[in-house]
Short mmCIF file of C-alpha atoms in Angstrom, two decimals:
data_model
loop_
_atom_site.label_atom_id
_atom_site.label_comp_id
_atom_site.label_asym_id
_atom_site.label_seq_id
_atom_site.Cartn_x
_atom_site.Cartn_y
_atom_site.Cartn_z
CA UNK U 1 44.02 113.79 148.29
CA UNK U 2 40.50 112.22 147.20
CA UNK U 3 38.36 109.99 148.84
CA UNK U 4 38.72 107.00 146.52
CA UNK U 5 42.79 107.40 146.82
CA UNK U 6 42.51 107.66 150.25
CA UNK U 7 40.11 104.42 150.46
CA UNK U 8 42.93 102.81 148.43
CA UNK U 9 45.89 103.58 150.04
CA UNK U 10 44.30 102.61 153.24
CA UNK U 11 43.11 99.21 151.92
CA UNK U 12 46.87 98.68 150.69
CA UNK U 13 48.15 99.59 154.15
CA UNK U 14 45.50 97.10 155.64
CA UNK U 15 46.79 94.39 153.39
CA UNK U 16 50.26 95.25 154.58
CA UNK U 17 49.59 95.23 158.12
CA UNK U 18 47.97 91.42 157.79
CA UNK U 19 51.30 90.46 155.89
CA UNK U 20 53.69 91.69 158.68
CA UNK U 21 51.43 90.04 161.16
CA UNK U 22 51.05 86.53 159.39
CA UNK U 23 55.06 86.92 158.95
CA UNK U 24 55.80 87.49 163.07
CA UNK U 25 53.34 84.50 163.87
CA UNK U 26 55.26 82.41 161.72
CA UNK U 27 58.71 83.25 162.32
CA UNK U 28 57.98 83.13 165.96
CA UNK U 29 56.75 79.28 166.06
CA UNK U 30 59.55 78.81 163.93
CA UNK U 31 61.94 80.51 166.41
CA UNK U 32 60.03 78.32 169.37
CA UNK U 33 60.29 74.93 167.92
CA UNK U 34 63.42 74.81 166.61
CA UNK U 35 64.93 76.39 170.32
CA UNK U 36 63.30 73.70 171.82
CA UNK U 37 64.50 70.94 169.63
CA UNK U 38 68.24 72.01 169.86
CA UNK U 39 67.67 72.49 174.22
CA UNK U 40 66.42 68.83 174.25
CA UNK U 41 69.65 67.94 171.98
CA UNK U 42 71.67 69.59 174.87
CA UNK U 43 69.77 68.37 177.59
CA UNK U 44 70.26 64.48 176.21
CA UNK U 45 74.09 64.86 175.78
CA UNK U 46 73.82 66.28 179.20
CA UNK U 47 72.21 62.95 180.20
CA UNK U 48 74.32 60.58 178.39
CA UNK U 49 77.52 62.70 180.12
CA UNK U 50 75.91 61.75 183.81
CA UNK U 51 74.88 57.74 182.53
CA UNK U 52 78.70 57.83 182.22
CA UNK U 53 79.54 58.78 185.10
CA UNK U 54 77.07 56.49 186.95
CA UNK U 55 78.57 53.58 185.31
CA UNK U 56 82.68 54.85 186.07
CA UNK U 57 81.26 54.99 189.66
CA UNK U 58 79.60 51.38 190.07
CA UNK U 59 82.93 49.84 188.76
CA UNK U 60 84.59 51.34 191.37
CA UNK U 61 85.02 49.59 195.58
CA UNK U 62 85.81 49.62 198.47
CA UNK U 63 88.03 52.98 200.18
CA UNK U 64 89.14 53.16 196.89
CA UNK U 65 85.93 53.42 195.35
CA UNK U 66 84.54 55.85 197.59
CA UNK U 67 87.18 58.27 197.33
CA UNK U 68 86.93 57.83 193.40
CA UNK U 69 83.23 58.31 193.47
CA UNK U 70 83.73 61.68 195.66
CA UNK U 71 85.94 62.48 192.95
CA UNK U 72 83.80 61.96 190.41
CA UNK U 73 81.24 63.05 191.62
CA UNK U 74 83.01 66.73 191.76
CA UNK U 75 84.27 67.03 188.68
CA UNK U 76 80.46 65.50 187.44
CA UNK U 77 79.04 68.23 189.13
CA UNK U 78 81.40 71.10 187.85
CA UNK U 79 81.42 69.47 184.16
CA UNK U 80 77.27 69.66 184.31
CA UNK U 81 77.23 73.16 185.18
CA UNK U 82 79.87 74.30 182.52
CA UNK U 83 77.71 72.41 179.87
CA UNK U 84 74.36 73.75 181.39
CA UNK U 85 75.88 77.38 180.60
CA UNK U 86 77.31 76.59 177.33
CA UNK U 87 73.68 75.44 176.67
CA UNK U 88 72.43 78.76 177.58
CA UNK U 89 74.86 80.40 175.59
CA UNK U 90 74.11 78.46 172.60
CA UNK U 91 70.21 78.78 173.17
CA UNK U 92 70.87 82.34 173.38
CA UNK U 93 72.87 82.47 170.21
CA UNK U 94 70.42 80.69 168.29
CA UNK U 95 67.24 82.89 169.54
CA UNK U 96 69.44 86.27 168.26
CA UNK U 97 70.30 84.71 165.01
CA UNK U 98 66.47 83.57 164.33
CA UNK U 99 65.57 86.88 166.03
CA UNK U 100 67.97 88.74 163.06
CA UNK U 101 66.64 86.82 160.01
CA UNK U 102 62.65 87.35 161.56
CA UNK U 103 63.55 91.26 161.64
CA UNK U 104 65.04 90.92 157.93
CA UNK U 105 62.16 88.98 156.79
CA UNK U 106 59.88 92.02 158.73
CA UNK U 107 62.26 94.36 157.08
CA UNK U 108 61.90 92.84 153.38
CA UNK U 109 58.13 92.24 153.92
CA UNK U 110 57.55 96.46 154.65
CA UNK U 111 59.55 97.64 151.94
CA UNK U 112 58.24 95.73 149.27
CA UNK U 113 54.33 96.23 150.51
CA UNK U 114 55.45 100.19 151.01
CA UNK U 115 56.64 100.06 147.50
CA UNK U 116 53.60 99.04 146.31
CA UNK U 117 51.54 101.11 147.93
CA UNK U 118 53.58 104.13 147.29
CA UNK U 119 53.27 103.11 143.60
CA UNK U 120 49.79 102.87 143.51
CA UNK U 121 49.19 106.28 145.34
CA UNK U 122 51.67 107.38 142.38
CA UNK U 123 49.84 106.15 139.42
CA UNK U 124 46.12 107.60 141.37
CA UNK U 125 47.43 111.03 141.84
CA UNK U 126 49.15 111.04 137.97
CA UNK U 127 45.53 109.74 137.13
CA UNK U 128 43.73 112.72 139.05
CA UNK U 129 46.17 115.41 138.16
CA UNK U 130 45.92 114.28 133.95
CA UNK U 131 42.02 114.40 134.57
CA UNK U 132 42.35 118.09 135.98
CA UNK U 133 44.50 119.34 133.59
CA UNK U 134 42.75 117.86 130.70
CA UNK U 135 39.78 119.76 132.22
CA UNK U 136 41.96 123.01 132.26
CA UNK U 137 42.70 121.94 128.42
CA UNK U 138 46.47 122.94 129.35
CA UNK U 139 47.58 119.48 130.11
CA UNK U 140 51.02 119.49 128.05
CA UNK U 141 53.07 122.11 129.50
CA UNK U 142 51.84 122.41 133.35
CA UNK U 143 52.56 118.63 133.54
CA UNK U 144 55.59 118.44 132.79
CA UNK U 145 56.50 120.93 135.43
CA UNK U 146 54.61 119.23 137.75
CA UNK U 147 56.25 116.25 137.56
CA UNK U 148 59.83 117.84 138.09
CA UNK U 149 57.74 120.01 140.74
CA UNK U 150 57.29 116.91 142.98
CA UNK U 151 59.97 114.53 141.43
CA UNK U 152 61.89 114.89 145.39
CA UNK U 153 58.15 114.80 146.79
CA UNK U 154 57.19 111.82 145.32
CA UNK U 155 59.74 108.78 144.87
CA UNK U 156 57.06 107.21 141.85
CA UNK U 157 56.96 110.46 139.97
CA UNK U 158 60.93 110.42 139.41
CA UNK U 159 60.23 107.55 136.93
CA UNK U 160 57.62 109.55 134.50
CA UNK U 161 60.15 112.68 134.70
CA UNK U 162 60.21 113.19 130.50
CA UNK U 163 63.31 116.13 130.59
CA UNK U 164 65.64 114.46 129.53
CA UNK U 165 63.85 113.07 126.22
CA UNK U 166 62.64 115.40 124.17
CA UNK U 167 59.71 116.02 121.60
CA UNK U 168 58.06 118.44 119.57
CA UNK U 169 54.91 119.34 121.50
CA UNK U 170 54.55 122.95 119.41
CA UNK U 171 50.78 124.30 119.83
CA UNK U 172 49.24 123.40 116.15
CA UNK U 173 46.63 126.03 114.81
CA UNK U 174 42.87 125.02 115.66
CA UNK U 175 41.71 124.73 112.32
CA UNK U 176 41.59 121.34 110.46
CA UNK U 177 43.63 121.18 107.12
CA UNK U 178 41.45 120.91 103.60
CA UNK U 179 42.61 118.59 101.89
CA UNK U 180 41.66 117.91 97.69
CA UNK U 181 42.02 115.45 95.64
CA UNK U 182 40.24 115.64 92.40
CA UNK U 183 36.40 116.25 93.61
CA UNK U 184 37.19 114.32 97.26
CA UNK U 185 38.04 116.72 99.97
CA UNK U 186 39.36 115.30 103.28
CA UNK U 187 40.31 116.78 106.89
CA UNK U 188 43.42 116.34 108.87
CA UNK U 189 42.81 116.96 112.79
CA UNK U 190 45.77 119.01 114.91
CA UNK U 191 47.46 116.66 117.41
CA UNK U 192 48.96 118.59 120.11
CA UNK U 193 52.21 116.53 121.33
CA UNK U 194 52.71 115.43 124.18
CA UNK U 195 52.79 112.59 127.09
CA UNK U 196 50.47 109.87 128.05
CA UNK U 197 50.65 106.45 129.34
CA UNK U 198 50.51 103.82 126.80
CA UNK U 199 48.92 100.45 127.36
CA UNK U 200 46.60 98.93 130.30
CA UNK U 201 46.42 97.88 133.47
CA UNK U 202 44.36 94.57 134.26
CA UNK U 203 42.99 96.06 137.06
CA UNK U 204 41.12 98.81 135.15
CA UNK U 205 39.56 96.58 132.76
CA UNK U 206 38.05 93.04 132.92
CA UNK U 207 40.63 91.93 130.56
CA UNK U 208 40.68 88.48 128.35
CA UNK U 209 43.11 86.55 126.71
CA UNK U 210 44.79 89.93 124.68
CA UNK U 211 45.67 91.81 128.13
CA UNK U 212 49.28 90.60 127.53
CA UNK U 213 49.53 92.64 124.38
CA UNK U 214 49.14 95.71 125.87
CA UNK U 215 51.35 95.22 128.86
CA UNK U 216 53.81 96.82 130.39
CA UNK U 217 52.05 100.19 130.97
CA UNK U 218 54.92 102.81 130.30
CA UNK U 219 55.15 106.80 129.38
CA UNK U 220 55.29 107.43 125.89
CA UNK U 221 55.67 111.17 124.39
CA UNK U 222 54.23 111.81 121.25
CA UNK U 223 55.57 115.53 118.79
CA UNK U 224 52.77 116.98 117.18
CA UNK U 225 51.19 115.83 113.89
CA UNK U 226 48.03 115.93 111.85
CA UNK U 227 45.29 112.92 111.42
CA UNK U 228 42.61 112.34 109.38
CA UNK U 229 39.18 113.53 110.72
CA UNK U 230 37.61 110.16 109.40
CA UNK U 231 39.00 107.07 108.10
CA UNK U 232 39.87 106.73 104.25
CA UNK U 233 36.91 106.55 102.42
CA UNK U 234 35.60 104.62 99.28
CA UNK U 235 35.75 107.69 97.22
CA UNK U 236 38.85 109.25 98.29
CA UNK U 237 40.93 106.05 97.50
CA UNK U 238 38.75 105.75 93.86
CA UNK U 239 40.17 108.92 93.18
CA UNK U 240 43.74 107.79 93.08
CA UNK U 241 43.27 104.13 92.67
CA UNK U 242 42.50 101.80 89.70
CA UNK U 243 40.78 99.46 91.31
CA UNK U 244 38.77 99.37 94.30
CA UNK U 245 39.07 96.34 96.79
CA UNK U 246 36.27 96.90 99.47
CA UNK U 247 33.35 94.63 99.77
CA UNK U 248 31.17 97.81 100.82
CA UNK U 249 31.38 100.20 98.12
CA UNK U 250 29.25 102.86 98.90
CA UNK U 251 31.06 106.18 98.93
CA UNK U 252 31.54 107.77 102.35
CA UNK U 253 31.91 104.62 103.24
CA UNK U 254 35.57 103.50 104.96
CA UNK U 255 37.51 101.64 102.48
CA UNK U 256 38.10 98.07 103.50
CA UNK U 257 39.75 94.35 102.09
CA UNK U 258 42.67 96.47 101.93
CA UNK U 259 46.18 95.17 103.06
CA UNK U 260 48.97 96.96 104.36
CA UNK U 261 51.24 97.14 101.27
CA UNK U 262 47.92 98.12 99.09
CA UNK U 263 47.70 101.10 101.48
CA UNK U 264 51.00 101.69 100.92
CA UNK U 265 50.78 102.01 97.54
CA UNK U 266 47.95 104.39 98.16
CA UNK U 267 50.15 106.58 99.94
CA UNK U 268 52.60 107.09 97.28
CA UNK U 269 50.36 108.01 95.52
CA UNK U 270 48.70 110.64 97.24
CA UNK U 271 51.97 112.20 98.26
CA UNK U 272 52.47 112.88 94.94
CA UNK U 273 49.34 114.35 93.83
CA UNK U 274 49.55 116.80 96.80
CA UNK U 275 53.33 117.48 97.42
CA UNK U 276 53.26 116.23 101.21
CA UNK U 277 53.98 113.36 102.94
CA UNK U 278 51.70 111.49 104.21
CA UNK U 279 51.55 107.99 105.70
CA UNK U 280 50.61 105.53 108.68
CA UNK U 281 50.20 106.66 112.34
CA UNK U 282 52.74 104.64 114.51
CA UNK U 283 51.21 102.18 117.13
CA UNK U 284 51.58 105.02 119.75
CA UNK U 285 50.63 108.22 117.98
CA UNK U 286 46.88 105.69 117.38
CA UNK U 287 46.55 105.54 120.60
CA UNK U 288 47.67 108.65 121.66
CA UNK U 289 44.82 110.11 119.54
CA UNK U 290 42.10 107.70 120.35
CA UNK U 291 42.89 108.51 123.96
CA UNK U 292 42.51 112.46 123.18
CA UNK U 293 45.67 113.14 122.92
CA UNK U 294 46.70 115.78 125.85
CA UNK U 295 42.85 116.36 126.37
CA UNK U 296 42.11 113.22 127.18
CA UNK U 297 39.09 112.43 129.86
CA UNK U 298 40.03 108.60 130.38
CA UNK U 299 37.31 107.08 128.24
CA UNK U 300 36.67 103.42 127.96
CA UNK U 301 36.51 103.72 124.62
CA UNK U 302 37.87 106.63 122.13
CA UNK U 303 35.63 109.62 123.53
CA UNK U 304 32.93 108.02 125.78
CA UNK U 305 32.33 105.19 128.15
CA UNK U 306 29.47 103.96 126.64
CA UNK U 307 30.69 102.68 122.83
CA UNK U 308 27.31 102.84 121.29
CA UNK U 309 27.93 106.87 121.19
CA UNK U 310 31.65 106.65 119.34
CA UNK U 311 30.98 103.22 117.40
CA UNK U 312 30.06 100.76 114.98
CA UNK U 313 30.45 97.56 115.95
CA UNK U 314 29.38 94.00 116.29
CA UNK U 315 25.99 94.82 118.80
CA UNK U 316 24.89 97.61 116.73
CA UNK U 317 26.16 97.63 113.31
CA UNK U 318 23.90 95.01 111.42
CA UNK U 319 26.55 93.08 109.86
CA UNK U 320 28.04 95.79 107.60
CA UNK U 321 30.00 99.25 108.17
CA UNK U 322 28.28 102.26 108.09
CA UNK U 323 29.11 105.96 106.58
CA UNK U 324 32.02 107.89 108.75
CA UNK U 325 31.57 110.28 111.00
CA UNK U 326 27.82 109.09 112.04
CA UNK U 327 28.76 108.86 115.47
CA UNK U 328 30.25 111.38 117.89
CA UNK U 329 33.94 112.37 117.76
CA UNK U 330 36.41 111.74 120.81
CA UNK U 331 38.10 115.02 122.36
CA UNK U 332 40.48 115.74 119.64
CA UNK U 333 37.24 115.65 117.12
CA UNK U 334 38.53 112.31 115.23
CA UNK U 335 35.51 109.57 114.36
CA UNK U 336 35.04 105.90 114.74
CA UNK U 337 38.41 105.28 116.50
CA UNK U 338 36.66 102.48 118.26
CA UNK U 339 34.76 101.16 115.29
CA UNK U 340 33.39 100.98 111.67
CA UNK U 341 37.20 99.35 110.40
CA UNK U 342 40.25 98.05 112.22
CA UNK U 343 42.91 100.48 110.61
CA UNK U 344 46.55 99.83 110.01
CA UNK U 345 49.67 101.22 111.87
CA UNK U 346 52.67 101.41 110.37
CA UNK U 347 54.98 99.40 112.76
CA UNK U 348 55.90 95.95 112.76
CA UNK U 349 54.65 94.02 115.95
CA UNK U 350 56.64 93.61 118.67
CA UNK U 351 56.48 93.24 122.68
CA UNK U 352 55.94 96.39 124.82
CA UNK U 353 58.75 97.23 126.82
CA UNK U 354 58.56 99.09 130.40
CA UNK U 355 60.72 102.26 129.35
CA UNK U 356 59.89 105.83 129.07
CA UNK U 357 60.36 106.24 125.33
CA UNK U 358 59.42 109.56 122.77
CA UNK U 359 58.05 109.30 119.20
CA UNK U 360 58.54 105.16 119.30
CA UNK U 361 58.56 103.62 115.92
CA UNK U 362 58.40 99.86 116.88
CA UNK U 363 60.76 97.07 115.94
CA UNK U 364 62.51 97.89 112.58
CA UNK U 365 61.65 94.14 111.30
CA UNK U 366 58.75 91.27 111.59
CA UNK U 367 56.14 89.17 110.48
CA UNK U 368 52.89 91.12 111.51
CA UNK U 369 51.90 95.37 110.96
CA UNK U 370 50.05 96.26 113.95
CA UNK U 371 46.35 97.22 113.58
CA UNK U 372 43.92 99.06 116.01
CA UNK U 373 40.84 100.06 116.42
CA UNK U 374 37.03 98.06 116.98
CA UNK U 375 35.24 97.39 113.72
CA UNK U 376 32.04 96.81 112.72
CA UNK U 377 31.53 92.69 112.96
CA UNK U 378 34.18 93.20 116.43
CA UNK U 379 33.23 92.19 120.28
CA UNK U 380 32.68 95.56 122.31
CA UNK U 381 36.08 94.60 124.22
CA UNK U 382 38.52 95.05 120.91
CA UNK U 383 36.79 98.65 120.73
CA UNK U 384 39.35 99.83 123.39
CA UNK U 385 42.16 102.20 122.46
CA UNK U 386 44.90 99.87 124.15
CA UNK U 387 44.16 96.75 122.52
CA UNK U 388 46.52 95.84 119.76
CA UNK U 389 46.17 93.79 117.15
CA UNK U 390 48.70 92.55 114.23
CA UNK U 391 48.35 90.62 110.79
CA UNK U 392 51.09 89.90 107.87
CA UNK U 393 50.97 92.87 105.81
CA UNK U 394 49.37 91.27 102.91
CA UNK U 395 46.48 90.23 104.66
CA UNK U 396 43.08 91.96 103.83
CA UNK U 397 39.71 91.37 105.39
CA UNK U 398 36.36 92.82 105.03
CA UNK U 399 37.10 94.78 108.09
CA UNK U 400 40.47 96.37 107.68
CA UNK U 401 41.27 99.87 106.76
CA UNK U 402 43.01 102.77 107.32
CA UNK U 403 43.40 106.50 108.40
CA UNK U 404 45.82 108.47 107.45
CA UNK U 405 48.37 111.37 109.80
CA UNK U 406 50.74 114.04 108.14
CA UNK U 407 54.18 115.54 109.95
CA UNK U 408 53.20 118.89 111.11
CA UNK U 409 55.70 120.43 109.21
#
């Protein structure tokens, strides 16, 4: 186990051992005060029982009296005794029963903190194990039999266990597919399939107001496709197109002002002209690609942790987007996935859910088409892969574009 799981496991078990202490102080003051508060109850009827009894006796005289008062005095004596122990008894009752619900509260206090700690050593070694295997470039395969390795080892690791759905995580050749259109070639990047965890955790980040978007974190498996190399360009869609939309019209240049119906129009197109089928990547093949895919090293942003090596955006762009590929790729060799244009998904918005889910196509109906990606007038914290955005499909700004995927097959 690392050092820096180790530190955090033992600063969770800290934290629990404060909690369990906090809860005995308290239920034990509790358990004192109200004891002593029902004794003194006792102890006053126990009074008011012998006030009784004093005032029987001074009503009584002469022989009479004193042979009544030795009489009463008797039974007085006999009846305080009996309601002494029946004051123990219920003292004693009442100290188990508080002494029951403190252990229950103890009880309830540990598992929950145990769960969380167990959880969080979960998620840290599923980190560290990715990290190694994306190192080892083998990631797909070796961990999925991990996880069913330790599924009985681990109680956490039962919930990313991905046997029972299935997808198609076939090897794809190396080589990019060349792609023409007219004079316009363009490259479509193999994407291994595979598993990854979709989304963010506010504790990673120093998240703002759009953390809620990409919430719940949850395993999502992805089958194997292409994706373009670049986003679409200016000339690539002017080969196809009539009309050209984009306020920045230089040629290598992404195309953008487009909307999400425009692109689809686009597509049709181009499927025709080359026989295949291509179209928009789904909210979680984007990310699964701007991660890396099943090489990913846990960037920040898509292929490094500093964005001014992967991106075009509002600190460095100078107001306007700049020619793709200028910047350095992210471990599956795909550019500007954190800037340059925001770039349309094909799903319709919806709410993450916290299930284990393959190949997820969204919600089949809505308002808003999900977008992501930085761009080149955005704030350094939309760069992320995990942050998702959304607009009516019809919108079109002089940030928006688009990048393309084709179906391995």
């Amino acid at each position: 186990m690392s050092q820096d799981i180790q530190e955090r496991l033992a600063l969770e078990l800290g934290d629990w051992t404060f909690d369990i202490l906090i809860g005995l102080i308290i239920m034990w003051i509790i358990s004192y005060f109200i004891g002593n508060w029902l004794a003194a109850k006792i102890q006053n009827a126990l009074f008011m029982e012998q006030l009784g009894h004093k005032i029987v006796d001074k009503k009584a005289s002469g022989a009479w009296g004193e042979f009544f008062h030795m009489g009463v005095s008797i039974l007085s004596g006999g009846y305080q005794e009996r309601q002494r122990r029946k004051a123990k008894r219920r003292k004693r009752r009442i100290k188990i029963v508080l002494d029951i619900l403190l252990l229950v509260g103890c009880y309830l206090l540990f598992t929950n903190r145990a769960m969380a700690v167990e959880q969080n050593l979960s998620d840290s070694l599923i980190c560290k194990y990715a990290e190694y295997l994306s190192e080892q470039n083998i990631a797909g395969q070796i961990f999925k039999e991990y996880s069913v390795k330790t599924k009985s080892k681990v109680g956490a690791m039962a919930d990313i266990d991905t046997n029972l759905l299935e997808i198609d995580d076939a090897v794809l050749p190396e080589q990019s597919l060349e792609i023409k259109v007219g004079e316009v070639c363009f490259y479509m990047q193999p994407i291994n399939g595979g598993w990854y965890n979709k989304g963010s955790s506010p504790k990673r980040y120093n998240l703002d107001e759009w953390d809620e978007k990409e919430h719940p974190v949850h395993r999502v498996g992805i089958s194997s496709f292409y994706m373009g190399r670049y986003e679409v360009t200016n000339d690539l869609w002017n080969a196809l197109m009539d009309t050209n939309p984009s306020v920045f019209k230089d040629a290598k240049l992404p195309v953008q002002n487009v909307s999400w119906n425009a692109v689809q129009e686009f597509i049709k197109k181009l499927n025709l002209e080359t026989g295949r089928h291509f179209r928009l990547p789904t909210d979680a093949e984007w990310e699964f690609a701007a991660k890396g895919g099943i090489y990913s090293k846990e960037y920040r942003y898509a292929g490094s942790d500093d964005l001014d090596e992967v991106a075009w955006c509002k600190v460095n762009s100078g107001d306007t987007p700049h020619e793709v590929g200028t910047k350095k790729p992210n471990e599956l060799g795909l550019y500007d996935m954190s800037g340059n244009v925001v770039e349309w998904c094909s799903d319709w918005y919806g709410e993450l859910k916290d299930q284990t889910v393959a190949d997820p196509q969204g919600p089949s109906s809505g308002l808003y088409r999900v977008g992501h990606g930085g761009a080149w007038k955005a704030d350094i914290n939309f760069c992320r892969p995990n942050v998702r955005l959304y607009d009516q499909p019809a919108a079109h700004y002089d940030y928006l574009g688009f990048r393309l995927v084709l179906n391995k097959h």
